[in-house]
mmCIF file of N, CA and C in Angstrom:
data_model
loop_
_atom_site.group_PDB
_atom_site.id
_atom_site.type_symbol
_atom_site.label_atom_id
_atom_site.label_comp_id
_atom_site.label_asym_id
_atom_site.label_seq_id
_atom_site.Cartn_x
_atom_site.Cartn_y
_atom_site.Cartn_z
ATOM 1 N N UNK A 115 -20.032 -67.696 4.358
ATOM 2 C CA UNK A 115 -20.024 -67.674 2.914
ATOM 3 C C UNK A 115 -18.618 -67.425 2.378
ATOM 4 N N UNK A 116 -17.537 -66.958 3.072
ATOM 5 C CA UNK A 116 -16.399 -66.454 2.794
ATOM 6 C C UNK A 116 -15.834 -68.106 2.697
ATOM 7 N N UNK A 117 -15.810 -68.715 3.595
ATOM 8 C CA UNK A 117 -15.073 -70.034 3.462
ATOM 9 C C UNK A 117 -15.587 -70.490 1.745
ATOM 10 N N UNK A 118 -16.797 -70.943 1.130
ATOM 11 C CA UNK A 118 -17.169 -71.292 0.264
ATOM 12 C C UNK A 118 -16.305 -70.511 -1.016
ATOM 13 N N UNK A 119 -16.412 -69.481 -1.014
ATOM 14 C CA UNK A 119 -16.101 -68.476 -2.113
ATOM 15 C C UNK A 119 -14.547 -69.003 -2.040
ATOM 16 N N UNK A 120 -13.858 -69.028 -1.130
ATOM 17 C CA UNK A 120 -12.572 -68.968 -0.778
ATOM 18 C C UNK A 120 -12.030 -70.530 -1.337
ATOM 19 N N UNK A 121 -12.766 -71.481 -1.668
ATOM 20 C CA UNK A 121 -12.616 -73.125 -1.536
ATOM 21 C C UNK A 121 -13.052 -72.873 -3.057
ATOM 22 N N UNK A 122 -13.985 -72.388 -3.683
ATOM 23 C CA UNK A 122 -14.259 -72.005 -4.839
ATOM 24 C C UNK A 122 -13.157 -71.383 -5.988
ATOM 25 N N UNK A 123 -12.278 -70.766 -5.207
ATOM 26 C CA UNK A 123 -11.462 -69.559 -5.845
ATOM 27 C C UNK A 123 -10.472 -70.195 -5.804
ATOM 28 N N UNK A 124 -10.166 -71.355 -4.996
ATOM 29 C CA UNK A 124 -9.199 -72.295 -4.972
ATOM 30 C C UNK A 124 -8.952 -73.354 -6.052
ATOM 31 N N UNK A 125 -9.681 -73.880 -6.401
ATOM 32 C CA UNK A 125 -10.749 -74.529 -7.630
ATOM 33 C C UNK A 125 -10.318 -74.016 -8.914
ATOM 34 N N UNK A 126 -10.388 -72.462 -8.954
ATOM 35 C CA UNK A 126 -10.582 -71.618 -9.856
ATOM 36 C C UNK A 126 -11.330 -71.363 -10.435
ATOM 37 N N UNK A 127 -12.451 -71.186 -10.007
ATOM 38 C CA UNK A 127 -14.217 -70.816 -9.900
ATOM 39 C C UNK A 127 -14.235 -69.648 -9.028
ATOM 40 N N UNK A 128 -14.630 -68.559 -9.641
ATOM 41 C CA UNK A 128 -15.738 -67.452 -9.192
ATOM 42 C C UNK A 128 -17.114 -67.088 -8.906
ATOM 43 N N UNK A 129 -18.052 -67.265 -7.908
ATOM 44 C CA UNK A 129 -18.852 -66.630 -8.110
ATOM 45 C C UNK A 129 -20.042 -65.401 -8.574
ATOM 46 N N UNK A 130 -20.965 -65.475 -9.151
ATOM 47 C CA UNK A 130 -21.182 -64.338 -9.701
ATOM 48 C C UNK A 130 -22.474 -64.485 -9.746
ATOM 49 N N UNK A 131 -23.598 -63.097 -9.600
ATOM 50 C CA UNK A 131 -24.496 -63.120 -9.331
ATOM 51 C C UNK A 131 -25.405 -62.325 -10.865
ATOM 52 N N UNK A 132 -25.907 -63.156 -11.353
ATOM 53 C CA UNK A 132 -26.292 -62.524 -12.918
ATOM 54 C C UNK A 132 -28.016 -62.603 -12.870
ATOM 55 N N UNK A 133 -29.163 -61.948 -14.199
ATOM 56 C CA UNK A 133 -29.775 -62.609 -13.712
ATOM 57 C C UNK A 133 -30.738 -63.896 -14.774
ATOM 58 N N UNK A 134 -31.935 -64.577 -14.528
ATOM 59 C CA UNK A 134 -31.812 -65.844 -15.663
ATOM 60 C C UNK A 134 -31.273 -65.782 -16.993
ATOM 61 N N UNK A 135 -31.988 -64.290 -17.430
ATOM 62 C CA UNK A 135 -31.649 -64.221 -18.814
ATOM 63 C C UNK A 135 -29.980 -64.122 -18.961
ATOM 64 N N UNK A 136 -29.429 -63.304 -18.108
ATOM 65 C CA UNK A 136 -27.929 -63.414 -18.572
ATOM 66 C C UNK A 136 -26.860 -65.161 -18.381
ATOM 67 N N UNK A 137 -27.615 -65.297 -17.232
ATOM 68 C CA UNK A 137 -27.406 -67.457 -17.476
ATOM 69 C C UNK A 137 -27.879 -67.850 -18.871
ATOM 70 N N UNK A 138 -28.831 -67.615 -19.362
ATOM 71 C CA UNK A 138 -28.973 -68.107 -20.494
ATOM 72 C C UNK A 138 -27.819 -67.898 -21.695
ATOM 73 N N UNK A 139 -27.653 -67.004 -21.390
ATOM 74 C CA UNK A 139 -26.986 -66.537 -22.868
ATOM 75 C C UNK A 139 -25.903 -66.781 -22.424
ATOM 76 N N UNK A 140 -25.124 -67.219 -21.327
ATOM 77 C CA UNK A 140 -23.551 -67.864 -20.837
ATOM 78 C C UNK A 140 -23.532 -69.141 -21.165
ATOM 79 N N UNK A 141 -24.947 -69.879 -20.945
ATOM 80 C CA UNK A 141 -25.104 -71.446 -21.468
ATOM 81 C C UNK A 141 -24.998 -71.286 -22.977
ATOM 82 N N UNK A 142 -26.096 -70.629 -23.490
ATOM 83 C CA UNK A 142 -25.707 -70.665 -25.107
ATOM 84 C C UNK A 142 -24.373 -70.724 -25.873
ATOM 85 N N UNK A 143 -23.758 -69.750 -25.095
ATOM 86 C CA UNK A 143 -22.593 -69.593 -25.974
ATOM 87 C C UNK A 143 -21.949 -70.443 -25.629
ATOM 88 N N UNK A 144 -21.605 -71.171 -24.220
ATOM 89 C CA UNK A 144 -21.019 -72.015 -23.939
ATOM 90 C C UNK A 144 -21.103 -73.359 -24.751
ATOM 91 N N UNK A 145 -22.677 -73.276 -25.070
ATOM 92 C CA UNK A 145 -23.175 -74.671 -25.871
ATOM 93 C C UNK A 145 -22.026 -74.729 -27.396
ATOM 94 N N UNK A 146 -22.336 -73.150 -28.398
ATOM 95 C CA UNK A 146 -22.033 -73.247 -29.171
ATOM 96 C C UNK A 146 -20.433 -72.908 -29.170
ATOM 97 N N UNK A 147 -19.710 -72.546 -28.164
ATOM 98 C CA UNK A 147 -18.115 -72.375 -28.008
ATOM 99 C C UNK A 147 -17.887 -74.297 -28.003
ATOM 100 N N UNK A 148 -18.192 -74.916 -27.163
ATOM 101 C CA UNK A 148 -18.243 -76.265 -27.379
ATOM 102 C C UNK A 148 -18.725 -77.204 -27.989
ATOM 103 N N UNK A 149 -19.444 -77.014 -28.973
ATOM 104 C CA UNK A 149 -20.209 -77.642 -30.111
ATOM 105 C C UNK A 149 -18.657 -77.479 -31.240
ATOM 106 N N UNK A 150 -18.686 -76.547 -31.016
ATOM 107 C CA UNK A 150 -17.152 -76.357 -32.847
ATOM 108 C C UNK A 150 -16.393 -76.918 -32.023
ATOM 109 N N UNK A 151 -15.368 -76.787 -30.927
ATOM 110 C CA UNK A 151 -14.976 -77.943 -30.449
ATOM 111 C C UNK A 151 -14.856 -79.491 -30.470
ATOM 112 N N UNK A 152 -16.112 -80.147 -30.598
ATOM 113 C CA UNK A 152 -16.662 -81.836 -30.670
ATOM 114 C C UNK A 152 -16.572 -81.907 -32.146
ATOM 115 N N UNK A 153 -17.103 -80.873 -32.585
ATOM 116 C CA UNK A 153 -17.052 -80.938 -34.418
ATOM 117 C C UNK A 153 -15.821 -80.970 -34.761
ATOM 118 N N UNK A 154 -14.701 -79.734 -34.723
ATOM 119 C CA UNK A 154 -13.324 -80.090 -35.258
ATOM 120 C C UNK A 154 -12.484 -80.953 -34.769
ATOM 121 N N UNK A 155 -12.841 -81.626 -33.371
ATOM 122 C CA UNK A 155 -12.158 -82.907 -32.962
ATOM 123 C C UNK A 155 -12.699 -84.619 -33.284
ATOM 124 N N UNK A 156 -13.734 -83.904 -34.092
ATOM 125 C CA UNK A 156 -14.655 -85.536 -34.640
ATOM 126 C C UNK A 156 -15.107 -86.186 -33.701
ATOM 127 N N UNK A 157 -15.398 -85.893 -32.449
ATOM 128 C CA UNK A 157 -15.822 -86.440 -31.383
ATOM 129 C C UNK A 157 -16.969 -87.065 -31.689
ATOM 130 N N UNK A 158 -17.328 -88.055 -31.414
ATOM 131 C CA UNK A 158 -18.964 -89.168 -31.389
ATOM 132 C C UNK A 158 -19.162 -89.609 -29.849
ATOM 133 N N UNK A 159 -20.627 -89.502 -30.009
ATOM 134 C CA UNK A 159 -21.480 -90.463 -28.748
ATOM 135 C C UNK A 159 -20.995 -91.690 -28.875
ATOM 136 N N UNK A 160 -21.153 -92.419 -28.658
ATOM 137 C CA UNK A 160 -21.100 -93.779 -28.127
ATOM 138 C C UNK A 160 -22.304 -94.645 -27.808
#
């Protein structure tokens, strides 16, 4: 597991062990940290 973490950290990715509910609320905010993002850059689907 050390090789992985180590190839990870290389990357610049950490592992971390949380549990669903705290994933949730890292996606959320992530959603809405990147939502004002697409909005103040006028970004569109296609």
């Amino acid at each position: 597991m050390t090789d992985v973490c180590d190839k990870l950290a290389a990357q610049g990715n950490f592992p971390w062990s949380s549990t669903p509910e705290q994933f949730a609320a890292v996606i959320e905010s992530e959603i809405a940290r990147l939502a004002a993002v697409v909005k103040a850059a006028h970004i569109k689907t296609e």
